[in-house]
JSON list of C-alpha atoms and ligand atoms in Angstrom, two decimals:
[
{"chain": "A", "resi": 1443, "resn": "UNK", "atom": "CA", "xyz": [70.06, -18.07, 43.26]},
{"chain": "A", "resi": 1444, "resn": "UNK", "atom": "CA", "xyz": [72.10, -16.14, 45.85]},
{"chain": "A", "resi": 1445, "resn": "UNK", "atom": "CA", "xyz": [70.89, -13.98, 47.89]},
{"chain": "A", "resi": 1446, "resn": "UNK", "atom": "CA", "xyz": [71.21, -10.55, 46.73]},
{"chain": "A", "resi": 1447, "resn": "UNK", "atom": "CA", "xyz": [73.07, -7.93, 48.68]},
{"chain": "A", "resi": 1448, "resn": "UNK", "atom": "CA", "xyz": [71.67, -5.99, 50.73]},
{"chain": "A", "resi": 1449, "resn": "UNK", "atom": "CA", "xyz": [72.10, -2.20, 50.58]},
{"chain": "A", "resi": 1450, "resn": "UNK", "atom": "CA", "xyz": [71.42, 0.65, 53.19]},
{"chain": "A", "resi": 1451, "resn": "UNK", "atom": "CA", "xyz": [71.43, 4.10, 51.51]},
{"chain": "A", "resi": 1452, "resn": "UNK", "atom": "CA", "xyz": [71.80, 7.29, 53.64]},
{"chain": "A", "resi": 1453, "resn": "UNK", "atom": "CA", "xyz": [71.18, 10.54, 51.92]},
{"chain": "A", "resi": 1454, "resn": "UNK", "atom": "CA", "xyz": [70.20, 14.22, 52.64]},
{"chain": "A", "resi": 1455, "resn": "UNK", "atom": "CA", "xyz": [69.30, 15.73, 49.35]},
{"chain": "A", "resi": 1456, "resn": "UNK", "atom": "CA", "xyz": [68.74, 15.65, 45.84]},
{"chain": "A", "resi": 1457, "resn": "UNK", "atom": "CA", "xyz": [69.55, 11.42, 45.78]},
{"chain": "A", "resi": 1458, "resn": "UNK", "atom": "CA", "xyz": [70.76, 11.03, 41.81]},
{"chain": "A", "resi": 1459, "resn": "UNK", "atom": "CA", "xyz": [73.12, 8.60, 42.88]},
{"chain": "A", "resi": 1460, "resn": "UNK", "atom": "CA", "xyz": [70.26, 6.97, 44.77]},
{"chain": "A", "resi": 1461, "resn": "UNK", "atom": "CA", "xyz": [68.43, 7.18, 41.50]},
{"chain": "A", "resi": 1462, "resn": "UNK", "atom": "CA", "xyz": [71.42, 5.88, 39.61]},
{"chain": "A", "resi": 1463, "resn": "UNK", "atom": "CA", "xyz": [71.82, 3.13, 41.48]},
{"chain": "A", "resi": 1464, "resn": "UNK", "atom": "CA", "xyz": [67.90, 2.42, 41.39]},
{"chain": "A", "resi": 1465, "resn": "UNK", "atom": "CA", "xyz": [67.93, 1.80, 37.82]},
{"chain": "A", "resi": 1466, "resn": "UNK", "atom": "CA", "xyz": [70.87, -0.39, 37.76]},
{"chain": "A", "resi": 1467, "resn": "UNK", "atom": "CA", "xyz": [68.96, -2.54, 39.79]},
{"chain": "A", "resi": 1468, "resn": "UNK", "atom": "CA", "xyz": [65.99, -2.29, 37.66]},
{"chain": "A", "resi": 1469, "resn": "UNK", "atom": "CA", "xyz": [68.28, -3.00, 34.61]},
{"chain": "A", "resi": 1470, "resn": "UNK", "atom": "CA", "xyz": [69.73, -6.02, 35.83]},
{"chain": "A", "resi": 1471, "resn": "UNK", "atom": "CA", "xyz": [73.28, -3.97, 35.99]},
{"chain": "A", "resi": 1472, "resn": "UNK", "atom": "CA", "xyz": [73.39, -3.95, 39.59]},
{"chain": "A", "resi": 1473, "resn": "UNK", "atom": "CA", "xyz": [72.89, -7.34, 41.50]},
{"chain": "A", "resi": 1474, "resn": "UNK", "atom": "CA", "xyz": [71.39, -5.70, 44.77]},
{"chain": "A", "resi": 1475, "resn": "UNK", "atom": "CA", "xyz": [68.38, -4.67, 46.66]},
{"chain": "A", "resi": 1476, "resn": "UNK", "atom": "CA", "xyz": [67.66, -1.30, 48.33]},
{"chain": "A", "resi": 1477, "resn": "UNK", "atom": "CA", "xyz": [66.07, -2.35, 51.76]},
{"chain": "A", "resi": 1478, "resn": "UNK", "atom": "CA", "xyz": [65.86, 1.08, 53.30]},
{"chain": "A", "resi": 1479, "resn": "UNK", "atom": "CA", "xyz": [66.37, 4.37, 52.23]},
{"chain": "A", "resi": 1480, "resn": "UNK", "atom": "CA", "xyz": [67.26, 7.35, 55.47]},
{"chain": "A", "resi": 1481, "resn": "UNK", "atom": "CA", "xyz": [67.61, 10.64, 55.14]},
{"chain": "A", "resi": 1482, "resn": "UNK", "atom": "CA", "xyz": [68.66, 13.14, 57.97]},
{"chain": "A", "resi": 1483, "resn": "UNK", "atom": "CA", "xyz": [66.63, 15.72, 55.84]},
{"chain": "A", "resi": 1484, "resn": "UNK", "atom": "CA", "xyz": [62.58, 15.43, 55.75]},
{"chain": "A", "resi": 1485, "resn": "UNK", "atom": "CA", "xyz": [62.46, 17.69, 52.73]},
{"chain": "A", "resi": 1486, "resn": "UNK", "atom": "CA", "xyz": [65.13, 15.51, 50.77]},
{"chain": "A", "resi": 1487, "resn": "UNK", "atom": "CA", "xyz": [64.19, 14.92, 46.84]},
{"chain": "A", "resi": 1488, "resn": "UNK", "atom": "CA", "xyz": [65.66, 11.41, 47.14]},
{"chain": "A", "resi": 1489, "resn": "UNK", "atom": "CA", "xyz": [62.66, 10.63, 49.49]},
{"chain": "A", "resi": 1490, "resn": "UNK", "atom": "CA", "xyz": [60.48, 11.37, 46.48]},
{"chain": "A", "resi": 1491, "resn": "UNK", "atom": "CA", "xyz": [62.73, 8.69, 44.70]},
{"chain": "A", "resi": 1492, "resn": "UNK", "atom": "CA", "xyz": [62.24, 6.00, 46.65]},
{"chain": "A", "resi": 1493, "resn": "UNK", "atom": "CA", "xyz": [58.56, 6.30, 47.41]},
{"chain": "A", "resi": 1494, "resn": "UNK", "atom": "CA", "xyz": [58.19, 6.25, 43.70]},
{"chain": "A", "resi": 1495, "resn": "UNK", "atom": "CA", "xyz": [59.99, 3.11, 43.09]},
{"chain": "A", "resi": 1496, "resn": "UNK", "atom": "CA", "xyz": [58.09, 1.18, 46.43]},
{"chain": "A", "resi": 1497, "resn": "UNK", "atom": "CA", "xyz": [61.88, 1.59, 48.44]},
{"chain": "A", "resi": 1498, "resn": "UNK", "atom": "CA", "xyz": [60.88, 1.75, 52.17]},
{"chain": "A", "resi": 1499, "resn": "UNK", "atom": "CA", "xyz": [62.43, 5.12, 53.36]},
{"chain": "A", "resi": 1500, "resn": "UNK", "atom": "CA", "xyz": [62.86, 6.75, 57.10]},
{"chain": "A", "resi": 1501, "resn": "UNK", "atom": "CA", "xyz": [63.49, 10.84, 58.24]},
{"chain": "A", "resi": 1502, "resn": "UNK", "atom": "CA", "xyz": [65.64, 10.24, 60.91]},
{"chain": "A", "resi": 1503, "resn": "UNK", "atom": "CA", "xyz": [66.49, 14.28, 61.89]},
{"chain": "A", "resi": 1504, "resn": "UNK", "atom": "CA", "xyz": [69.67, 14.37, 63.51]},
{"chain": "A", "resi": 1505, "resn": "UNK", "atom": "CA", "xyz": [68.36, 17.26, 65.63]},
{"chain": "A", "resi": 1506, "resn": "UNK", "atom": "CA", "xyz": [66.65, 14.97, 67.57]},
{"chain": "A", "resi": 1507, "resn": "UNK", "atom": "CA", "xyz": [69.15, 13.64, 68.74]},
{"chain": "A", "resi": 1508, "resn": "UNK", "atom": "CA", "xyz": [71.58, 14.57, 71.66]},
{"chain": "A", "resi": 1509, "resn": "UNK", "atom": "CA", "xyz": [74.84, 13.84, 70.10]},
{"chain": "A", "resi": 1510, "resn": "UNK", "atom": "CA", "xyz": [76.47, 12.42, 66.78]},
{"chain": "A", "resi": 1511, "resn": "UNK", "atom": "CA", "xyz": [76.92, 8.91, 68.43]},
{"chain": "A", "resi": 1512, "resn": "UNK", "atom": "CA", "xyz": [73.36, 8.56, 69.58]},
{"chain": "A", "resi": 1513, "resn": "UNK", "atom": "CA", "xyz": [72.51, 8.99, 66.08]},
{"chain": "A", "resi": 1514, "resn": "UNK", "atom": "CA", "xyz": [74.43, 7.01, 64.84]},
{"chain": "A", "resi": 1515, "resn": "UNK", "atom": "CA", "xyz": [73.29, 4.00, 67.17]},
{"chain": "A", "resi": 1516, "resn": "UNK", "atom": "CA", "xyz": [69.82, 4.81, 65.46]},
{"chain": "A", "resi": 1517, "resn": "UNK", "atom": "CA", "xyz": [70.91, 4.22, 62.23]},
{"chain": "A", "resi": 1518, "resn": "UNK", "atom": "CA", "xyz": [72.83, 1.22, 62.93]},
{"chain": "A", "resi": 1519, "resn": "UNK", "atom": "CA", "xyz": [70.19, 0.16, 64.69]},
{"chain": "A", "resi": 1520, "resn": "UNK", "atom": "CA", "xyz": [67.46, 0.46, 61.57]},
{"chain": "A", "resi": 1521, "resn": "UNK", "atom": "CA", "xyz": [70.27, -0.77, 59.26]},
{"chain": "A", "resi": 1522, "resn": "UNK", "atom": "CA", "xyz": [70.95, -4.00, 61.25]},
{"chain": "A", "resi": 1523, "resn": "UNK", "atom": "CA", "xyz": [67.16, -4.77, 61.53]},
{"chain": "A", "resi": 1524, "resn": "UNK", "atom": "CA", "xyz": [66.86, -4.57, 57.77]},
{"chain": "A", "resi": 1525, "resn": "UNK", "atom": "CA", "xyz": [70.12, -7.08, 57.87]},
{"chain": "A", "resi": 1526, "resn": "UNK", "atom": "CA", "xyz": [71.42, -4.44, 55.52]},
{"chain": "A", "resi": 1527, "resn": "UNK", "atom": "CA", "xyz": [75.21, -5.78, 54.37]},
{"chain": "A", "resi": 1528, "resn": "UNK", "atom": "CA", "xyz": [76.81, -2.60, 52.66]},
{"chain": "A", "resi": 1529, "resn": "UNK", "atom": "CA", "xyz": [75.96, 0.77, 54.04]},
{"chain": "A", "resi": 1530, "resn": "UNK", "atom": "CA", "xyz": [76.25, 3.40, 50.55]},
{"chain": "A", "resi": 1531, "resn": "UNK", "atom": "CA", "xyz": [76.67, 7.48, 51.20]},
{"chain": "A", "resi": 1532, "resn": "UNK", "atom": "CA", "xyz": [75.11, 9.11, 48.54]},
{"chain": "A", "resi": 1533, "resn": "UNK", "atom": "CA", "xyz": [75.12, 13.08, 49.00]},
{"chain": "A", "resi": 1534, "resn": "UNK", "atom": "CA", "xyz": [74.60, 12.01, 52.74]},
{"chain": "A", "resi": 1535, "resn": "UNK", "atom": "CA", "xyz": [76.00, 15.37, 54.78]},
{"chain": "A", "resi": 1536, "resn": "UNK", "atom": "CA", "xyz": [76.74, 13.83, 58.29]},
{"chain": "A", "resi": 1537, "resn": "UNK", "atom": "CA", "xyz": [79.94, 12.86, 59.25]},
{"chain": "A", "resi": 1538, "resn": "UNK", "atom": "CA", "xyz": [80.06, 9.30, 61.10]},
{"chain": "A", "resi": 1539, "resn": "UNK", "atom": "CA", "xyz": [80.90, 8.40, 64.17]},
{"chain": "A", "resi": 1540, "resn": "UNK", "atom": "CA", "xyz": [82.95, 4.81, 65.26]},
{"chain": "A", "resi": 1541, "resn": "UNK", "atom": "CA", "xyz": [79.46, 3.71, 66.19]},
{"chain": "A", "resi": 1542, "resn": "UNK", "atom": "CA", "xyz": [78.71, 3.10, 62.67]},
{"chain": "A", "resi": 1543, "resn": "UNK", "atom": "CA", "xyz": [81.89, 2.64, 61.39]},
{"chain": "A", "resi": 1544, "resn": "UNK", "atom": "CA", "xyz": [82.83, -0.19, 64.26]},
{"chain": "A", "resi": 1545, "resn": "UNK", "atom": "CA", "xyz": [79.14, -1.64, 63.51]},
{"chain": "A", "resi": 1546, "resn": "UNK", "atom": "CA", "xyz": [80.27, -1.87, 59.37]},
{"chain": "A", "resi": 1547, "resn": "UNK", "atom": "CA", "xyz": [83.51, -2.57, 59.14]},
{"chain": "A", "resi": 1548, "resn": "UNK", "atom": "CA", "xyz": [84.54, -1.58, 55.64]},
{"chain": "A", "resi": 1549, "resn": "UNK", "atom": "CA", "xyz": [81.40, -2.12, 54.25]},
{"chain": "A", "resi": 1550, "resn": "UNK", "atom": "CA", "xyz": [80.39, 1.44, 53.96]},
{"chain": "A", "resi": 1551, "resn": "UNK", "atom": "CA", "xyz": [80.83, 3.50, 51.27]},
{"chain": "A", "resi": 1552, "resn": "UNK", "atom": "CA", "xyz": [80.95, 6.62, 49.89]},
{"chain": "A", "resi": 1553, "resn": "UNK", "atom": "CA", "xyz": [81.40, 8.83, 46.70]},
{"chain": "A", "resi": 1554, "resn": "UNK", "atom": "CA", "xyz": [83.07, 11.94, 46.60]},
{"chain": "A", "resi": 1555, "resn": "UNK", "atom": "CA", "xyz": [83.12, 14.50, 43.65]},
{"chain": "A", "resi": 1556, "resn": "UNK", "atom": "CA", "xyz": [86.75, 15.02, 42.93]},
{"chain": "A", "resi": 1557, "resn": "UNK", "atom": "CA", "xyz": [90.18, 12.65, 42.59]},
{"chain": "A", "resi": 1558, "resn": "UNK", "atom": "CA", "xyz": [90.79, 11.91, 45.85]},
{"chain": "A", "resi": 1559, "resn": "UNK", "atom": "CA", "xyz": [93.22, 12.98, 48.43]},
{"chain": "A", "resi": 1560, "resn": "UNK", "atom": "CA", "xyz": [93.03, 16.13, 46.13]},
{"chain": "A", "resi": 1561, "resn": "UNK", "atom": "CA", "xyz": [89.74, 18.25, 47.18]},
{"chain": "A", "resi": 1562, "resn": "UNK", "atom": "CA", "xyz": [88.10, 16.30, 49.68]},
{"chain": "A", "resi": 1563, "resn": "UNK", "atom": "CA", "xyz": [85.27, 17.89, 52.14]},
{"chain": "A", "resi": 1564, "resn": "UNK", "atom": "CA", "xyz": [82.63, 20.01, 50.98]},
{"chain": "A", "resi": 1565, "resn": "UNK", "atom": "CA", "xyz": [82.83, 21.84, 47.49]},
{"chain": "A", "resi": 1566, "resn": "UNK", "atom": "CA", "xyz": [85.19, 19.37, 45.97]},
{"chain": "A", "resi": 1567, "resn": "UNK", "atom": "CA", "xyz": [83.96, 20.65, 42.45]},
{"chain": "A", "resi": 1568, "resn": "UNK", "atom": "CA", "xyz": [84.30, 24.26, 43.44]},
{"chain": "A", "resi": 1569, "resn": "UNK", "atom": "CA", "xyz": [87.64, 23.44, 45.17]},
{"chain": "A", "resi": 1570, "resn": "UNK", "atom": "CA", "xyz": [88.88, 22.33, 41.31]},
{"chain": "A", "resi": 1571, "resn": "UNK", "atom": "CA", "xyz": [87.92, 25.39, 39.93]},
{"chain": "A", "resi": 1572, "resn": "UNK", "atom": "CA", "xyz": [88.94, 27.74, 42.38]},
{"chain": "A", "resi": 1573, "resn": "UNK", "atom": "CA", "xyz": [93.06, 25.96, 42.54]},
{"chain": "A", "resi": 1574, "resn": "UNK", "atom": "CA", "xyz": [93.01, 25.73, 38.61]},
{"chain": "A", "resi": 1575, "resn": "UNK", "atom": "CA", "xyz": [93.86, 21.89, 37.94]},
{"chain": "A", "resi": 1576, "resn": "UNK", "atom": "CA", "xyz": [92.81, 20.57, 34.61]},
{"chain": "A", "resi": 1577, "resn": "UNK", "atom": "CA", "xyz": [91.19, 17.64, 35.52]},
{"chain": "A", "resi": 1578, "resn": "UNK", "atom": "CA", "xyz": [89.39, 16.56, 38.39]},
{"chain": "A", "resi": 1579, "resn": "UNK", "atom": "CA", "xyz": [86.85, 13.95, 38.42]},
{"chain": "A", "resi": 1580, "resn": "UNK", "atom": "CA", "xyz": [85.05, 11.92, 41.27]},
{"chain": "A", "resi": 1581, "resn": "UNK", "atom": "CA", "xyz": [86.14, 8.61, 43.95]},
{"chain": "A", "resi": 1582, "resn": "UNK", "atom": "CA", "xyz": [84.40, 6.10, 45.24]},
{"chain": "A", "resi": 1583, "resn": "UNK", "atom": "CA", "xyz": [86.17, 4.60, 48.47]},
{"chain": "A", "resi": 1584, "resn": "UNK", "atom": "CA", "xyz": [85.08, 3.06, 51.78]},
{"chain": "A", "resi": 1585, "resn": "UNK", "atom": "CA", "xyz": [84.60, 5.06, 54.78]},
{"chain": "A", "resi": 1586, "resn": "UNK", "atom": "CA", "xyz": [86.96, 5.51, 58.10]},
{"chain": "A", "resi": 1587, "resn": "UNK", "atom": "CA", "xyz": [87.16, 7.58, 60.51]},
{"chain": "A", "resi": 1588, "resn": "UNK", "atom": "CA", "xyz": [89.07, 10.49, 58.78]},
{"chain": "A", "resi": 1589, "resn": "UNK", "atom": "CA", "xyz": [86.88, 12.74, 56.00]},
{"chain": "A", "resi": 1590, "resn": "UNK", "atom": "CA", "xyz": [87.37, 11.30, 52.56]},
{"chain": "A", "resi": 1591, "resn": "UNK", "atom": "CA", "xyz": [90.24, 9.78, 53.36]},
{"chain": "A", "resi": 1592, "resn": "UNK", "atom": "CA", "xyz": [89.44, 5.62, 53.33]},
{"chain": "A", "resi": 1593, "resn": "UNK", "atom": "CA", "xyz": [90.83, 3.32, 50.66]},
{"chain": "A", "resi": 1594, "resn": "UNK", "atom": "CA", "xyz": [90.20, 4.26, 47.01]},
{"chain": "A", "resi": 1595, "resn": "UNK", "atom": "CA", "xyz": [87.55, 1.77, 45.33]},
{"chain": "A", "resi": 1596, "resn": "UNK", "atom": "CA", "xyz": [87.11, 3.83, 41.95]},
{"chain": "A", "resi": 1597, "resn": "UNK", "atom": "CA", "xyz": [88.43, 6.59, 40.84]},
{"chain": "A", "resi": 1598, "resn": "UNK", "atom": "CA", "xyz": [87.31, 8.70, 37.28]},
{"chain": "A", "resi": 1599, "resn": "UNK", "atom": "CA", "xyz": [88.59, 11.48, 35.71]},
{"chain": "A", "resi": 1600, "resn": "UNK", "atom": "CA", "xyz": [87.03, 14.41, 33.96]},
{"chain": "A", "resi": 1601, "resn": "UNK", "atom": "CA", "xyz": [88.36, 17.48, 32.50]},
{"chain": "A", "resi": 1602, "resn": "UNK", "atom": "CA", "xyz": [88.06, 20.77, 33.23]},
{"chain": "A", "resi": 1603, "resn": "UNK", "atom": "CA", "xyz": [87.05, 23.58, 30.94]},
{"chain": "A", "resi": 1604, "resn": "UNK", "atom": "CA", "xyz": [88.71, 27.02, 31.34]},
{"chain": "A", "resi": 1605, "resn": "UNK", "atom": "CA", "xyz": [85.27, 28.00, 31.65]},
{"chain": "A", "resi": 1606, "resn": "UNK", "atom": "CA", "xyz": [83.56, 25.86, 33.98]},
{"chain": "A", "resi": 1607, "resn": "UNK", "atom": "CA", "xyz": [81.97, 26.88, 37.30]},
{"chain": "A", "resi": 1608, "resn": "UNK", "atom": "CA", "xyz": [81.07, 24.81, 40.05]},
{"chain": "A", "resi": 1609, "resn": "UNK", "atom": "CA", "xyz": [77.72, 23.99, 38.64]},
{"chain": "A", "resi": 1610, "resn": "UNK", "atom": "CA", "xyz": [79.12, 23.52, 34.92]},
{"chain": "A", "resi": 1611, "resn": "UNK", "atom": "CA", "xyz": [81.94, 21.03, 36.14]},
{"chain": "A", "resi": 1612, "resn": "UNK", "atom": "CA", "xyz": [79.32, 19.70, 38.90]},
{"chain": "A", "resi": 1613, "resn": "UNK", "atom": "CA", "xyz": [76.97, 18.50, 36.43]},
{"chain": "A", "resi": 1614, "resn": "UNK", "atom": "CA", "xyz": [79.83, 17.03, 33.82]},
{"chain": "A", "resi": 1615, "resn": "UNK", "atom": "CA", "xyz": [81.69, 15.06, 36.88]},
{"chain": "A", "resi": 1616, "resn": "UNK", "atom": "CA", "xyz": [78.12, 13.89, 38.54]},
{"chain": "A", "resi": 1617, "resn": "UNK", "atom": "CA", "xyz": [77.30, 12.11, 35.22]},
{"chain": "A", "resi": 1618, "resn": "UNK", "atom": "CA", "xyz": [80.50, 10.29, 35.72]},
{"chain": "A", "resi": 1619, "resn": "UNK", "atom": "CA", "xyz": [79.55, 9.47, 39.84]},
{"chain": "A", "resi": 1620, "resn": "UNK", "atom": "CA", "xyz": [76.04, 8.16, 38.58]},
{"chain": "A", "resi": 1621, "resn": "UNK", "atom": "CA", "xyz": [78.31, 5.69, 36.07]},
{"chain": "A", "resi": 1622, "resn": "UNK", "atom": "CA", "xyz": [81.19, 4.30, 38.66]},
{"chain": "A", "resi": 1623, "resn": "UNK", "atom": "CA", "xyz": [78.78, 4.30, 42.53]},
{"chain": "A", "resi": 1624, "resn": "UNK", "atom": "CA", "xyz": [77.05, 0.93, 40.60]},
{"chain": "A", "resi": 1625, "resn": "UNK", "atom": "CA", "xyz": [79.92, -0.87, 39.49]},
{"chain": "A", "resi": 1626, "resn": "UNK", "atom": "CA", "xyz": [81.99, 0.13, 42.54]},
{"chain": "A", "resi": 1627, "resn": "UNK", "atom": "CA", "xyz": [79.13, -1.94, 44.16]},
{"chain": "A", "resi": 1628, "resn": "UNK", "atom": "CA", "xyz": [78.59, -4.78, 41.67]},
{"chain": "A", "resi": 1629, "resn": "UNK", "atom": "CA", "xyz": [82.40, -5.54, 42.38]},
{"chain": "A", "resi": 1630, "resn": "UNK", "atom": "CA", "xyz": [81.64, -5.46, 46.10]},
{"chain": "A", "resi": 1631, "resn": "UNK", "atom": "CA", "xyz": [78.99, -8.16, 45.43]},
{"chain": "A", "resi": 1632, "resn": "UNK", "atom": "CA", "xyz": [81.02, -9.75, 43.30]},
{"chain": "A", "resi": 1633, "resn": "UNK", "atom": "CA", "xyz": [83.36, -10.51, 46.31]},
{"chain": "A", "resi": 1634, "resn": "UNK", "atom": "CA", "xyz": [85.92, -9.07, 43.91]},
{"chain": "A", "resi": 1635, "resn": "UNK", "atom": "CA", "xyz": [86.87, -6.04, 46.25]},
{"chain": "A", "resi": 1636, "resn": "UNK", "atom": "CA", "xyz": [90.48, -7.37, 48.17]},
{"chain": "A", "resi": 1637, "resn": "UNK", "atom": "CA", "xyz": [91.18, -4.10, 50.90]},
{"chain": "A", "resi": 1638, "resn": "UNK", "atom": "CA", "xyz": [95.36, -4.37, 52.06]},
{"chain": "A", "resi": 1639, "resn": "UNK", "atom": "CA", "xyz": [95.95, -1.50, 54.69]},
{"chain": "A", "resi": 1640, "resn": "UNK", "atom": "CA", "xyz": [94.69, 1.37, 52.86]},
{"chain": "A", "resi": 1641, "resn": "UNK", "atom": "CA", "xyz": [95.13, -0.02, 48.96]},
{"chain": "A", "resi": 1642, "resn": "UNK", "atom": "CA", "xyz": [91.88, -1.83, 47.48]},
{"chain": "A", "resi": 1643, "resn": "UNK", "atom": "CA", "xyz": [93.34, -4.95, 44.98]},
{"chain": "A", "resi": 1644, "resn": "UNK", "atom": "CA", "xyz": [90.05, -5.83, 42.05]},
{"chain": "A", "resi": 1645, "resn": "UNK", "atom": "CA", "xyz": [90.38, -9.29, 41.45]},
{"chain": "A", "resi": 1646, "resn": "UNK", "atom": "CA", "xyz": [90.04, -10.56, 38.00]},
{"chain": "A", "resi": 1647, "resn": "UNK", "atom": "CA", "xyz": [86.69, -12.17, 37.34]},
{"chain": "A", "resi": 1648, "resn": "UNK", "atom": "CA", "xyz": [85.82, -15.36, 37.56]},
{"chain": "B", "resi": 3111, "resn": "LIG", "atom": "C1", "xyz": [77.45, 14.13, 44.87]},
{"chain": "B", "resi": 3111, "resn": "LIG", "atom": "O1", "xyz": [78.18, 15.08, 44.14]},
{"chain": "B", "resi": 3111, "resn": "LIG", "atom": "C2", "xyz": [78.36, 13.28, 45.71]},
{"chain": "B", "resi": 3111, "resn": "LIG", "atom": "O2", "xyz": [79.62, 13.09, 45.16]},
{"chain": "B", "resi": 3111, "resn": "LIG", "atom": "C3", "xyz": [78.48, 14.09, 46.98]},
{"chain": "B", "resi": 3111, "resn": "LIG", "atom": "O3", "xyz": [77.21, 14.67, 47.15]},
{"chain": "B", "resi": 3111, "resn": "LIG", "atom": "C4", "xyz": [76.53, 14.76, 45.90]},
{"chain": "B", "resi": 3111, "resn": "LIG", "atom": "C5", "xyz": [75.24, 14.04, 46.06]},
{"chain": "B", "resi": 3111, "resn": "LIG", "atom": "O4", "xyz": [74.42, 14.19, 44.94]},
{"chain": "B", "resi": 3111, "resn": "LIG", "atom": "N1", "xyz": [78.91, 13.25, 48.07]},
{"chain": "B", "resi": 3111, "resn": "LIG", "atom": "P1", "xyz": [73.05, 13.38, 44.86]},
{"chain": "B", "resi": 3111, "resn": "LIG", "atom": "O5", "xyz": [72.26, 13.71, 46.12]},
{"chain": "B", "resi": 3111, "resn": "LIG", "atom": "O6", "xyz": [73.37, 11.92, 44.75]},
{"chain": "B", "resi": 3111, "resn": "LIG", "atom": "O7", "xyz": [72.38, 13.93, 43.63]}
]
């Protein structure tokens, strides 16, 4: 069998997605192992997660550190001793540094909760609400150096309600994240993922 890629995922909170893609695994869905879990928040639910499921997990509190980059050399420096392959955001609240980005060359990831280039930072779902639009829905896409802005893996759209909230719309668009964060990285396994300048090809399967 081949080996099975290897996945590095950095969180800071409630980790669904890291649950999500935790039971794909288990499943069978997802051909891919979790070899380390970090979180740049000690009290982060998704910790919880992992332990549960025997992931290895690390607190690595950016305030220990003196700047962004130096961080970032620690995580790149825990990822590459795991010989972690594809680096997946998952609510993770830092933004990176060309340390990590020059050590993964579009093999990180990230999902965002709205239809990318519309809403992107924090409060994409509240962003929605607030302009109006009808639909939003969420992207996954790998990361460069700009925020949200790298080519567009995924994308899926969900309505919105004339009266949703943040949380309402939150809740109906995370159920879609927690569906298209595993395939987004089955077709990365796959070797079906083709990236030309900023535009992602998915070739047909084999
Ligand atoms: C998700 O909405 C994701 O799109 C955004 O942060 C949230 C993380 O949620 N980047 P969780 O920690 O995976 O539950």
């Amino acid at each position: 069998m081949a080996d099975l890629l290897k996945l590095g995922v950095l969180i800071s909170g409630n980790g669904s997605n890291l649950q999500s893609i935790i039971d794909n695994i288990e499943k069978g869905s997802l051909k891919a192992i979790i070899k380390i879990v970090i979180s740049n928040n000690p009290d982060a639910y998704g910790l919880t997660r992992a332990k549960k499921h025997g992931i290895p997990f690390i607190v690595l509190k950016h305030t220990n550190f003196k700047n962004k980059e130096d961080f970032d050399s620690e995580l790149v420096r825990i990822l590459k001793s795991n010989n972690v392959d594809l680096v997946i955001l998952a609510g993770f609240m830092r933004i990176l540094t060309s340390v990590l980005l020059k050590a993964f060359p579009h093999k990180i990831m990230n999902i965002h909760p709205a239809l990318l280039p519309s809403f992107p930072g924090i409060h994409g779902q509240k962003q929605a609400v607030d302009y109006g639009v009808k639909i939003s829905g969420c992207t996954v896409h790998f990361v460069d150096e700009g925020i949200d802005t790298g080519p567009i893996i995924i994308q899926r759209a969900v309505q919105v309600l004339d009266d949703d909230t943040e949380e309402t719309l939150a809740a109906r668009i995370l159920k879609e994240e927690h569906r298209i964060y595993p395939q987004a990285i089955q077709l990365f396994t796959d070797g079906r993922i083709e990236i030309n300048g900023r535009k992602v090809r998915i070739k047909a399967e084999k």
